[in-house]
Amino acid sequence: MTTNNQTQATFNSPLANHPRIAIVLTAVGFAGLCALELIPAGKILPPLLLFFSLGMVALCLMPFVLGLPNGRKAFQEYCRDIRLLPAQPLARNILLGLLLALLTLASIFLASLLTGHFAIDWSTIPALRWVKGLTRGIWEEVFFRGIILALFMRLYPRRRAVLLSAFLFAMMHLSVPSLEVAVDLISLFFMGLLFVYVVLKTGSLLPAIIFHYVHDVFVNWVQNTPGADNVLSSALLYGFLWVALIVGALLTKLIVERWSGGSHWAVG
């Protein structure tokens, strides 16, 4: 594992010795690869191409060529550096990820019901969304809560590293500036904080991956409110979601501390 004490260490990779540059290149590289989804080659091929391209970068290019985040290492050591390993206790981490996704989705669903305009529409969760969800659930966690977070933690004290990684995660979703986009970015920042907390508290990316994947697949289904007042529906959605994120952090703390196998990386 890494700590900010490693800023003075020398790694067997030139890029690993310059973590600020490495963070920028990793984030820009991730964003650049996401453009693969825009290739006009049908509906399924571009998302699959993106998924496997990000996988090659994360699992081959990063540890063996670029040596990020902490130098060129054996694959198992690399996985431990980015908290892809260990996954134990497996049952706890799977359960926690599912519970957090259920919590956030339920909060949005309740907000949608309160608008009086919720409509069941199964077309909001097509097969394509399950494929795209894999990219966001797995590789966003590996890159942002794995590689980039490890680099930030070499540069700054833990809380600052957590805040900066969540901020960068939110800014990667920036689109045309507007009030709605600004509020959405704030929500993504809070979600990013919970993702980081879960990873550090459990010492594993697995619960965050499951949480992220399930939430992303079903979020459009639970917030489908055609004809609802936009201001009201947004206020309810974000209000309920932000409360759910706080409850999620408390739930994470409770489960990890009461279930054997808690990590010394806890931040609570």
mmCIF file of N, CA, C and O in Angstrom, residues 50-149:
data_model
loop_
_atom_site.group_PDB
_atom_site.id
_atom_site.type_symbol
_atom_site.label_atom_id
_atom_site.label_comp_id
_atom_site.label_asym_id
_atom_site.label_seq_id
_atom_site.Cartn_x
_atom_site.Cartn_y
_atom_site.Cartn_z
ATOM 1 N N LEU A 50 -14.089 0.150 -26.012
ATOM 2 C CA LEU A 50 -13.650 0.989 -24.887
ATOM 3 C C LEU A 50 -13.341 0.134 -23.664
ATOM 4 O O LEU A 50 -12.314 0.332 -23.008
ATOM 5 N N PHE A 51 -14.217 -0.811 -23.357
ATOM 6 C CA PHE A 51 -14.031 -1.659 -22.184
ATOM 7 C C PHE A 51 -12.697 -2.400 -22.249
ATOM 8 O O PHE A 51 -11.916 -2.395 -21.287
ATOM 9 N N PHE A 52 -12.430 -3.040 -23.379
ATOM 10 C CA PHE A 52 -11.205 -3.829 -23.495
ATOM 11 C C PHE A 52 -9.960 -2.936 -23.625
ATOM 12 O O PHE A 52 -8.877 -3.308 -23.153
ATOM 13 N N SER A 53 -10.110 -1.761 -24.218
ATOM 14 C CA SER A 53 -8.972 -0.840 -24.320
ATOM 15 C C SER A 53 -8.559 -0.334 -22.945
ATOM 16 O O SER A 53 -7.367 -0.307 -22.602
ATOM 17 N N LEU A 54 -9.542 0.061 -22.146
ATOM 18 C CA LEU A 54 -9.239 0.508 -20.786
ATOM 19 C C LEU A 54 -8.659 -0.629 -19.957
ATOM 20 O O LEU A 54 -7.770 -0.422 -19.120
ATOM 21 N N GLY A 55 -9.148 -1.840 -20.196
ATOM 22 C CA GLY A 55 -8.611 -2.989 -19.490
ATOM 23 C C GLY A 55 -7.152 -3.238 -19.821
ATOM 24 O O GLY A 55 -6.345 -3.534 -18.936
ATOM 25 N N MET A 56 -6.801 -3.122 -21.094
ATOM 26 C CA MET A 56 -5.409 -3.307 -21.505
ATOM 27 C C MET A 56 -4.507 -2.257 -20.877
ATOM 28 O O MET A 56 -3.397 -2.552 -20.414
ATOM 29 N N VAL A 57 -4.991 -1.011 -20.841
ATOM 30 C CA VAL A 57 -4.196 0.069 -20.235
ATOM 31 C C VAL A 57 -4.029 -0.173 -18.740
ATOM 32 O O VAL A 57 -2.923 -0.073 -18.196
ATOM 33 N N ALA A 58 -5.143 -0.494 -18.056
ATOM 34 C CA ALA A 58 -5.119 -0.643 -16.606
ATOM 35 C C ALA A 58 -4.318 -1.856 -16.151
ATOM 36 O O ALA A 58 -3.597 -1.788 -15.149
ATOM 37 N N LEU A 59 -4.422 -2.957 -16.875
ATOM 38 C CA LEU A 59 -3.842 -4.214 -16.407
ATOM 39 C C LEU A 59 -2.516 -4.579 -17.060
ATOM 40 O O LEU A 59 -1.818 -5.474 -16.576
ATOM 41 N N CYS A 60 -2.173 -3.896 -18.147
ATOM 42 C CA CYS A 60 -0.905 -4.194 -18.830
ATOM 43 C C CYS A 60 0.007 -2.972 -18.932
ATOM 44 O O CYS A 60 1.144 -2.989 -18.462
ATOM 45 N N LEU A 61 -0.509 -1.895 -19.539
ATOM 46 C CA LEU A 61 0.310 -0.712 -19.768
ATOM 47 C C LEU A 61 0.751 -0.057 -18.461
ATOM 48 O O LEU A 61 1.923 0.310 -18.288
ATOM 49 N N MET A 62 -0.182 0.085 -17.522
ATOM 50 C CA MET A 62 0.135 0.766 -16.269
ATOM 51 C C MET A 62 1.205 0.029 -15.451
ATOM 52 O O MET A 62 2.214 0.625 -15.076
ATOM 53 N N PRO A 63 1.024 -1.258 -15.138
ATOM 54 C CA PRO A 63 2.017 -1.905 -14.261
ATOM 55 C C PRO A 63 3.332 -2.249 -14.936
ATOM 56 O O PRO A 63 4.387 -2.199 -14.304
ATOM 57 N N PHE A 64 3.301 -2.604 -16.219
ATOM 58 C CA PHE A 64 4.498 -3.162 -16.858
ATOM 59 C C PHE A 64 5.256 -2.194 -17.756
ATOM 60 O O PHE A 64 6.443 -2.375 -17.998
ATOM 61 N N VAL A 65 4.596 -1.147 -18.241
ATOM 62 C CA VAL A 65 5.250 -0.194 -19.150
ATOM 63 C C VAL A 65 5.430 1.166 -18.470
ATOM 64 O O VAL A 65 6.557 1.645 -18.308
ATOM 65 N N LEU A 66 4.330 1.776 -18.057
ATOM 66 C CA LEU A 66 4.406 3.098 -17.426
ATOM 67 C C LEU A 66 4.851 3.020 -15.967
ATOM 68 O O LEU A 66 5.385 3.976 -15.424
ATOM 69 N N GLY A 67 4.605 1.892 -15.330
ATOM 70 C CA GLY A 67 5.015 1.743 -13.936
ATOM 71 C C GLY A 67 4.235 2.617 -12.991
ATOM 72 O O GLY A 67 4.801 3.183 -12.050
ATOM 73 N N LEU A 68 2.941 2.724 -13.178
ATOM 74 C CA LEU A 68 2.092 3.527 -12.293
ATOM 75 C C LEU A 68 1.155 2.624 -11.511
ATOM 76 O O LEU A 68 0.713 1.606 -12.021
ATOM 77 N N PRO A 69 0.920 2.992 -10.232
ATOM 78 C CA PRO A 69 1.308 4.258 -9.596
ATOM 79 C C PRO A 69 2.677 4.245 -8.904
ATOM 80 O O PRO A 69 3.221 5.307 -8.641
ATOM 81 N N ASN A 70 3.211 3.065 -8.583
ATOM 82 C CA ASN A 70 4.407 3.010 -7.731
ATOM 83 C C ASN A 70 5.546 2.212 -8.354
ATOM 84 O O ASN A 70 6.194 1.413 -7.685
ATOM 85 N N GLY A 71 5.784 2.437 -9.620
ATOM 86 C CA GLY A 71 6.871 1.737 -10.285
ATOM 87 C C GLY A 71 6.425 0.434 -10.922
ATOM 88 O O GLY A 71 5.343 -0.073 -10.650
ATOM 89 N N ARG A 72 7.290 -0.107 -11.774
ATOM 90 C CA ARG A 72 6.998 -1.385 -12.433
ATOM 91 C C ARG A 72 7.092 -2.503 -11.405
ATOM 92 O O ARG A 72 8.090 -2.640 -10.701
ATOM 93 N N LYS A 73 6.049 -3.311 -11.356
ATOM 94 C CA LYS A 73 5.976 -4.356 -10.341
ATOM 95 C C LYS A 73 5.327 -5.602 -10.919
ATOM 96 O O LYS A 73 4.725 -5.574 -11.993
ATOM 97 N N ALA A 74 5.431 -6.696 -10.155
ATOM 98 C CA ALA A 74 4.690 -7.901 -10.489
ATOM 99 C C ALA A 74 3.194 -7.568 -10.427
ATOM 100 O O ALA A 74 2.769 -6.686 -9.672
ATOM 101 N N PHE A 75 2.414 -8.296 -11.197
ATOM 102 C CA PHE A 75 0.993 -7.967 -11.321
ATOM 103 C C PHE A 75 0.282 -7.999 -9.974
ATOM 104 O O PHE A 75 -0.534 -7.125 -9.679
ATOM 105 N N GLN A 76 0.579 -8.977 -9.147
ATOM 106 C CA GLN A 76 -0.086 -9.081 -7.855
ATOM 107 C C GLN A 76 0.260 -7.896 -6.964
ATOM 108 O O GLN A 76 -0.618 -7.356 -6.270
ATOM 109 N N GLU A 77 1.488 -7.453 -6.976
ATOM 110 C CA GLU A 77 1.878 -6.286 -6.184
ATOM 111 C C GLU A 77 1.171 -5.030 -6.683
ATOM 112 O O GLU A 77 0.739 -4.181 -5.899
ATOM 113 N N TYR A 78 1.085 -4.906 -8.000
ATOM 114 C CA TYR A 78 0.369 -3.771 -8.597
ATOM 115 C C TYR A 78 -1.082 -3.761 -8.130
ATOM 116 O O TYR A 78 -1.622 -2.710 -7.750
ATOM 117 N N CYS A 79 -1.723 -4.929 -8.162
ATOM 118 C CA CYS A 79 -3.122 -5.024 -7.742
ATOM 119 C C CYS A 79 -3.297 -4.637 -6.281
ATOM 120 O O CYS A 79 -4.310 -4.043 -5.902
ATOM 121 N N ARG A 80 -2.303 -4.933 -5.466
ATOM 122 C CA ARG A 80 -2.380 -4.531 -4.065
ATOM 123 C C ARG A 80 -2.179 -3.022 -3.908
ATOM 124 O O ARG A 80 -2.814 -2.381 -3.071
ATOM 125 N N ASP A 81 -1.306 -2.459 -4.720
ATOM 126 C CA ASP A 81 -1.086 -1.010 -4.677
ATOM 127 C C ASP A 81 -2.358 -0.232 -4.990
ATOM 128 O O ASP A 81 -2.622 0.821 -4.403
ATOM 129 N N ILE A 82 -3.146 -0.731 -5.939
ATOM 130 C CA ILE A 82 -4.368 -0.018 -6.333
ATOM 131 C C ILE A 82 -5.607 -0.571 -5.642
ATOM 132 O O ILE A 82 -6.726 -0.188 -5.952
ATOM 133 N N ARG A 83 -5.393 -1.520 -4.705
ATOM 134 C CA ARG A 83 -6.466 -2.101 -3.887
ATOM 135 C C ARG A 83 -7.440 -2.960 -4.699
ATOM 136 O O ARG A 83 -8.588 -3.155 -4.294
ATOM 137 N N LEU A 84 -6.999 -3.430 -5.858
ATOM 138 C CA LEU A 84 -7.801 -4.420 -6.574
ATOM 139 C C LEU A 84 -7.722 -5.752 -5.828
ATOM 140 O O LEU A 84 -8.617 -6.586 -5.929
ATOM 141 N N LEU A 85 -6.659 -5.935 -5.107
ATOM 142 C CA LEU A 85 -6.474 -7.033 -4.159
ATOM 143 C C LEU A 85 -6.082 -6.420 -2.817
ATOM 144 O O LEU A 85 -5.439 -5.359 -2.800
ATOM 145 N N PRO A 86 -6.472 -7.043 -1.710
ATOM 146 C CA PRO A 86 -7.279 -8.256 -1.609
ATOM 147 C C PRO A 86 -8.764 -7.947 -1.751
ATOM 148 O O PRO A 86 -9.182 -6.794 -1.554
ATOM 149 N N ALA A 87 -9.546 -8.959 -2.090
ATOM 150 C CA ALA A 87 -10.995 -8.788 -2.209
ATOM 151 C C ALA A 87 -11.708 -9.303 -0.959
ATOM 152 O O ALA A 87 -12.915 -9.140 -0.830
ATOM 153 N N GLN A 88 -10.967 -9.925 -0.045
ATOM 154 C CA GLN A 88 -11.563 -10.501 1.158
ATOM 155 C C GLN A 88 -11.785 -9.423 2.231
ATOM 156 O O GLN A 88 -11.046 -8.431 2.262
ATOM 157 N N PRO A 89 -12.806 -9.711 3.087
ATOM 158 C CA PRO A 89 -13.749 -10.825 3.036
ATOM 159 C C PRO A 89 -14.742 -10.653 1.886
ATOM 160 O O PRO A 89 -15.435 -9.623 1.803
ATOM 161 N N LEU A 90 -14.802 -11.642 1.032
ATOM 162 C CA LEU A 90 -15.545 -11.526 -0.222
ATOM 163 C C LEU A 90 -17.027 -11.278 -0.001
ATOM 164 O O LEU A 90 -17.623 -10.395 -0.637
ATOM 165 N N ALA A 91 -17.629 -12.056 0.898
ATOM 166 C CA ALA A 91 -19.072 -11.912 1.131
ATOM 167 C C ALA A 91 -19.412 -10.521 1.635
ATOM 168 O O ALA A 91 -20.387 -9.899 1.191
ATOM 169 N N ARG A 92 -18.592 -10.001 2.568
ATOM 170 C CA ARG A 92 -18.851 -8.664 3.097
ATOM 171 C C ARG A 92 -18.752 -7.610 2.011
ATOM 172 O O ARG A 92 -19.600 -6.704 1.906
ATOM 173 N N ASN A 93 -17.729 -7.692 1.180
ATOM 174 C CA ASN A 93 -17.520 -6.672 0.163
ATOM 175 C C ASN A 93 -18.607 -6.695 -0.909
ATOM 176 O O ASN A 93 -19.038 -5.645 -1.390
ATOM 177 N N ILE A 94 -19.050 -7.886 -1.290
ATOM 178 C CA ILE A 94 -20.141 -7.994 -2.261
ATOM 179 C C ILE A 94 -21.433 -7.443 -1.659
ATOM 180 O O ILE A 94 -22.152 -6.661 -2.296
ATOM 181 N N LEU A 95 -21.720 -7.865 -0.431
ATOM 182 C CA LEU A 95 -22.940 -7.409 0.235
ATOM 183 C C LEU A 95 -22.940 -5.900 0.413
ATOM 184 O O LEU A 95 -23.954 -5.232 0.158
ATOM 185 N N LEU A 96 -21.813 -5.340 0.825
ATOM 186 C CA LEU A 96 -21.727 -3.897 1.033
ATOM 187 C C LEU A 96 -21.974 -3.141 -0.268
ATOM 188 O O LEU A 96 -22.716 -2.154 -0.298
ATOM 189 N N GLY A 97 -21.350 -3.596 -1.360
ATOM 190 C CA GLY A 97 -21.553 -2.941 -2.642
ATOM 191 C C GLY A 97 -23.005 -2.963 -3.071
ATOM 192 O O GLY A 97 -23.555 -1.950 -3.538
ATOM 193 N N LEU A 98 -23.676 -4.105 -2.895
ATOM 194 C CA LEU A 98 -25.093 -4.228 -3.265
ATOM 195 C C LEU A 98 -25.974 -3.359 -2.376
ATOM 196 O O LEU A 98 -26.914 -2.708 -2.858
ATOM 197 N N LEU A 99 -25.686 -3.323 -1.080
ATOM 198 C CA LEU A 99 -26.489 -2.521 -0.159
ATOM 199 C C LEU A 99 -26.377 -1.029 -0.467
ATOM 200 O O LEU A 99 -27.376 -0.294 -0.425
ATOM 201 N N LEU A 100 -25.174 -0.574 -0.778
ATOM 202 C CA LEU A 100 -24.985 0.844 -1.095
ATOM 203 C C LEU A 100 -25.714 1.222 -2.381
ATOM 204 O O LEU A 100 -26.319 2.300 -2.479
ATOM 205 N N ALA A 101 -25.652 0.351 -3.377
ATOM 206 C CA ALA A 101 -26.375 0.617 -4.630
ATOM 207 C C ALA A 101 -27.876 0.635 -4.376
ATOM 208 O O ALA A 101 -28.595 1.517 -4.879
ATOM 209 N N LEU A 102 -28.368 -0.328 -3.585
ATOM 210 C CA LEU A 102 -29.793 -0.362 -3.251
ATOM 211 C C LEU A 102 -30.209 0.900 -2.515
ATOM 212 O O LEU A 102 -31.287 1.465 -2.774
ATOM 213 N N LEU A 103 -29.353 1.386 -1.629
ATOM 214 C CA LEU A 103 -29.654 2.585 -0.852
ATOM 215 C C LEU A 103 -29.782 3.813 -1.745
ATOM 216 O O LEU A 103 -30.755 4.569 -1.652
ATOM 217 N N THR A 104 -28.804 4.035 -2.614
ATOM 218 C CA THR A 104 -28.854 5.222 -3.478
ATOM 219 C C THR A 104 -29.988 5.123 -4.496
ATOM 220 O O THR A 104 -30.686 6.114 -4.755
ATOM 221 N N LEU A 105 -30.193 3.945 -5.052
ATOM 222 C CA LEU A 105 -31.271 3.774 -6.024
ATOM 223 C C LEU A 105 -32.642 3.935 -5.366
ATOM 224 O O LEU A 105 -33.549 4.540 -5.948
ATOM 225 N N ALA A 106 -32.773 3.427 -4.143
ATOM 226 C CA ALA A 106 -34.044 3.564 -3.424
ATOM 227 C C ALA A 106 -34.345 5.027 -3.115
ATOM 228 O O ALA A 106 -35.498 5.470 -3.172
ATOM 229 N N SER A 107 -33.299 5.795 -2.791
ATOM 230 C CA SER A 107 -33.517 7.217 -2.494
ATOM 231 C C SER A 107 -34.001 7.961 -3.736
ATOM 232 O O SER A 107 -34.907 8.803 -3.650
ATOM 233 N N ILE A 108 -33.412 7.649 -4.876
ATOM 234 C CA ILE A 108 -33.834 8.293 -6.120
ATOM 235 C C ILE A 108 -35.244 7.831 -6.504
ATOM 236 O O ILE A 108 -36.075 8.627 -6.968
ATOM 237 N N PHE A 109 -35.520 6.557 -6.299
ATOM 238 C CA PHE A 109 -36.843 6.005 -6.611
ATOM 239 C C PHE A 109 -37.925 6.676 -5.766
ATOM 240 O O PHE A 109 -38.993 7.049 -6.268
ATOM 241 N N LEU A 110 -37.640 6.866 -4.472
ATOM 242 C CA LEU A 110 -38.596 7.537 -3.599
ATOM 243 C C LEU A 110 -38.831 8.965 -4.048
ATOM 244 O O LEU A 110 -39.981 9.446 -4.073
ATOM 245 N N ALA A 111 -37.755 9.659 -4.431
ATOM 246 C CA ALA A 111 -37.897 11.028 -4.932
ATOM 247 C C ALA A 111 -38.761 11.046 -6.196
ATOM 248 O O ALA A 111 -39.594 11.938 -6.375
ATOM 249 N N SER A 112 -38.568 10.077 -7.059
ATOM 250 C CA SER A 112 -39.353 9.997 -8.302
ATOM 251 C C SER A 112 -40.824 9.750 -7.991
ATOM 252 O O SER A 112 -41.713 10.347 -8.618
ATOM 253 N N LEU A 113 -41.109 8.873 -7.030
ATOM 254 C CA LEU A 113 -42.503 8.597 -6.659
ATOM 255 C C LEU A 113 -43.187 9.845 -6.108
ATOM 256 O O LEU A 113 -44.370 10.086 -6.374
ATOM 257 N N LEU A 114 -42.434 10.652 -5.337
ATOM 258 C CA LEU A 114 -43.016 11.839 -4.731
ATOM 259 C C LEU A 114 -43.381 12.912 -5.752
ATOM 260 O O LEU A 114 -44.198 13.791 -5.472
ATOM 261 N N THR A 115 -42.789 12.846 -6.936
ATOM 262 C CA THR A 115 -43.184 13.806 -7.982
ATOM 263 C C THR A 115 -44.559 13.463 -8.546
ATOM 264 O O THR A 115 -45.201 14.313 -9.167
ATOM 265 N N GLY A 116 -45.002 12.239 -8.354
ATOM 266 C CA GLY A 116 -46.282 11.798 -8.906
ATOM 267 C C GLY A 116 -46.233 11.496 -10.388
ATOM 268 O O GLY A 116 -47.267 11.274 -11.020
ATOM 269 N N HIS A 117 -45.028 11.459 -10.965
ATOM 270 C CA HIS A 117 -44.880 11.242 -12.407
ATOM 271 C C HIS A 117 -43.999 10.052 -12.755
ATOM 272 O O HIS A 117 -43.635 9.893 -13.919
ATOM 273 N N PHE A 118 -43.674 9.234 -11.759
ATOM 274 C CA PHE A 118 -42.813 8.089 -12.079
ATOM 275 C C PHE A 118 -43.531 7.135 -13.023
ATOM 276 O O PHE A 118 -44.713 6.835 -12.862
ATOM 277 N N ALA A 119 -42.784 6.664 -14.026
ATOM 278 C CA ALA A 119 -43.330 5.712 -14.991
ATOM 279 C C ALA A 119 -42.337 4.579 -15.196
ATOM 280 O O ALA A 119 -41.136 4.824 -15.352
ATOM 281 N N ILE A 120 -42.846 3.354 -15.156
ATOM 282 C CA ILE A 120 -41.980 2.202 -15.393
ATOM 283 C C ILE A 120 -41.656 2.117 -16.876
ATOM 284 O O ILE A 120 -42.553 2.067 -17.717
ATOM 285 N N ASP A 121 -40.381 2.122 -17.191
ATOM 286 C CA ASP A 121 -39.952 2.058 -18.588
ATOM 287 C C ASP A 121 -38.712 1.169 -18.661
ATOM 288 O O ASP A 121 -37.599 1.596 -18.375
ATOM 289 N N TRP A 122 -38.917 -0.086 -19.041
ATOM 290 C CA TRP A 122 -37.818 -1.042 -19.092
ATOM 291 C C TRP A 122 -36.819 -0.727 -20.192
ATOM 292 O O TRP A 122 -35.703 -1.253 -20.193
ATOM 293 N N SER A 123 -37.199 0.147 -21.114
ATOM 294 C CA SER A 123 -36.265 0.510 -22.191
ATOM 295 C C SER A 123 -35.100 1.341 -21.658
ATOM 296 O O SER A 123 -34.110 1.547 -22.361
ATOM 297 N N THR A 124 -35.202 1.824 -20.417
ATOM 298 C CA THR A 124 -34.115 2.611 -19.831
ATOM 299 C C THR A 124 -32.964 1.721 -19.351
ATOM 300 O O THR A 124 -31.911 2.240 -18.973
ATOM 301 N N ILE A 125 -33.158 0.407 -19.338
ATOM 302 C CA ILE A 125 -32.063 -0.496 -18.954
ATOM 303 C C ILE A 125 -31.858 -1.566 -20.040
ATOM 304 O O ILE A 125 -32.024 -2.763 -19.787
ATOM 305 N N PRO A 126 -31.502 -1.120 -21.239
ATOM 306 C CA PRO A 126 -31.261 -2.073 -22.326
ATOM 307 C C PRO A 126 -29.954 -2.831 -22.104
ATOM 308 O O PRO A 126 -29.153 -2.498 -21.220
ATOM 309 N N ALA A 127 -29.730 -3.838 -22.932
ATOM 310 C CA ALA A 127 -28.505 -4.640 -22.824
ATOM 311 C C ALA A 127 -27.261 -3.761 -22.963
ATOM 312 O O ALA A 127 -26.249 -3.993 -22.296
ATOM 313 N N LEU A 128 -27.349 -2.731 -23.809
ATOM 314 C CA LEU A 128 -26.211 -1.839 -24.016
ATOM 315 C C LEU A 128 -25.804 -1.146 -22.721
ATOM 316 O O LEU A 128 -24.614 -0.937 -22.460
ATOM 317 N N ARG A 129 -26.774 -0.814 -21.893
ATOM 318 C CA ARG A 129 -26.450 -0.129 -20.635
ATOM 319 C C ARG A 129 -25.696 -1.055 -19.683
ATOM 320 O O ARG A 129 -24.837 -0.613 -18.924
ATOM 321 N N TRP A 130 -26.010 -2.339 -19.727
ATOM 322 C CA TRP A 130 -25.290 -3.300 -18.891
ATOM 323 C C TRP A 130 -23.828 -3.397 -19.327
ATOM 324 O O TRP A 130 -22.939 -3.567 -18.499
ATOM 325 N N VAL A 131 -23.608 -3.280 -20.635
ATOM 326 C CA VAL A 131 -22.236 -3.317 -21.160
ATOM 327 C C VAL A 131 -21.490 -2.045 -20.763
ATOM 328 O O VAL A 131 -20.364 -2.100 -20.259
ATOM 329 N N LYS A 132 -22.110 -0.884 -20.975
ATOM 330 C CA LYS A 132 -21.468 0.377 -20.619
ATOM 331 C C LYS A 132 -21.235 0.479 -19.117
ATOM 332 O O LYS A 132 -20.253 1.073 -18.663
ATOM 333 N N GLY A 133 -22.143 -0.117 -18.345
ATOM 334 C CA GLY A 133 -21.985 -0.093 -16.900
ATOM 335 C C GLY A 133 -20.722 -0.791 -16.439
ATOM 336 O O GLY A 133 -20.131 -0.417 -15.423
ATOM 337 N N LEU A 134 -20.284 -1.803 -17.188
ATOM 338 C CA LEU A 134 -19.045 -2.498 -16.833
ATOM 339 C C LEU A 134 -17.849 -1.559 -16.904
ATOM 340 O O LEU A 134 -16.970 -1.581 -16.047
ATOM 341 N N THR A 135 -17.833 -0.727 -17.948
ATOM 342 C CA THR A 135 -16.734 0.228 -18.100
ATOM 343 C C THR A 135 -16.708 1.210 -16.938
ATOM 344 O O THR A 135 -15.657 1.459 -16.335
ATOM 345 N N ARG A 136 -17.861 1.759 -16.619
ATOM 346 C CA ARG A 136 -17.911 2.750 -15.555
ATOM 347 C C ARG A 136 -17.707 2.109 -14.178
ATOM 348 O O ARG A 136 -16.989 2.650 -13.337
ATOM 349 N N GLY A 137 -18.319 0.965 -13.975
ATOM 350 C CA GLY A 137 -18.205 0.324 -12.682
ATOM 351 C C GLY A 137 -16.813 -0.201 -12.390
ATOM 352 O O GLY A 137 -16.289 -0.011 -11.290
ATOM 353 N N ILE A 138 -16.193 -0.843 -13.368
ATOM 354 C CA ILE A 138 -14.876 -1.438 -13.135
ATOM 355 C C ILE A 138 -13.755 -0.439 -13.359
ATOM 356 O O ILE A 138 -12.944 -0.162 -12.463
ATOM 357 N N TRP A 139 -13.693 0.130 -14.556
ATOM 358 C CA TRP A 139 -12.498 0.894 -14.914
ATOM 359 C C TRP A 139 -12.467 2.286 -14.307
ATOM 360 O O TRP A 139 -11.384 2.808 -14.023
ATOM 361 N N GLU A 140 -13.619 2.939 -14.075
ATOM 362 C CA GLU A 140 -13.572 4.223 -13.365
ATOM 363 C C GLU A 140 -13.051 4.023 -11.951
ATOM 364 O O GLU A 140 -12.324 4.869 -11.422
ATOM 365 N N GLU A 141 -13.420 2.909 -11.330
ATOM 366 C CA GLU A 141 -12.907 2.630 -9.991
ATOM 367 C C GLU A 141 -11.413 2.328 -10.016
ATOM 368 O O GLU A 141 -10.644 2.818 -9.188
ATOM 369 N N VAL A 142 -10.982 1.509 -10.976
ATOM 370 C CA VAL A 142 -9.563 1.171 -11.075
ATOM 371 C C VAL A 142 -8.717 2.414 -11.324
ATOM 372 O O VAL A 142 -7.670 2.615 -10.695
ATOM 373 N N PHE A 143 -9.154 3.280 -12.230
ATOM 374 C CA PHE A 143 -8.363 4.464 -12.570
ATOM 375 C C PHE A 143 -8.449 5.542 -11.486
ATOM 376 O O PHE A 143 -7.421 6.106 -11.098
ATOM 377 N N PHE A 144 -9.668 5.838 -11.000
ATOM 378 C CA PHE A 144 -9.816 6.981 -10.101
ATOM 379 C C PHE A 144 -9.631 6.615 -8.628
ATOM 380 O O PHE A 144 -9.000 7.369 -7.878
ATOM 381 N N ARG A 145 -10.204 5.492 -8.182
ATOM 382 C CA ARG A 145 -10.022 5.094 -6.786
ATOM 383 C C ARG A 145 -8.836 4.155 -6.608
ATOM 384 O O ARG A 145 -8.465 3.827 -5.489
ATOM 385 N N GLY A 146 -8.235 3.738 -7.715
ATOM 386 C CA GLY A 146 -7.060 2.890 -7.655
ATOM 387 C C GLY A 146 -5.794 3.656 -7.976
ATOM 388 O O GLY A 146 -5.083 4.128 -7.090
ATOM 389 N N ILE A 147 -5.525 3.857 -9.255
ATOM 390 C CA ILE A 147 -4.267 4.465 -9.697
ATOM 391 C C ILE A 147 -4.145 5.927 -9.278
ATOM 392 O O ILE A 147 -3.162 6.340 -8.647
ATOM 393 N N ILE A 148 -5.136 6.741 -9.622
ATOM 394 C CA ILE A 148 -5.050 8.180 -9.347
ATOM 395 C C ILE A 148 -5.062 8.466 -7.852
ATOM 396 O O ILE A 148 -4.312 9.325 -7.359
ATOM 397 N N LEU A 149 -5.905 7.764 -7.095
ATOM 398 C CA LEU A 149 -5.929 7.973 -5.649
ATOM 399 C C LEU A 149 -4.572 7.632 -5.024
ATOM 400 O O LEU A 149 -4.080 8.354 -4.151
#
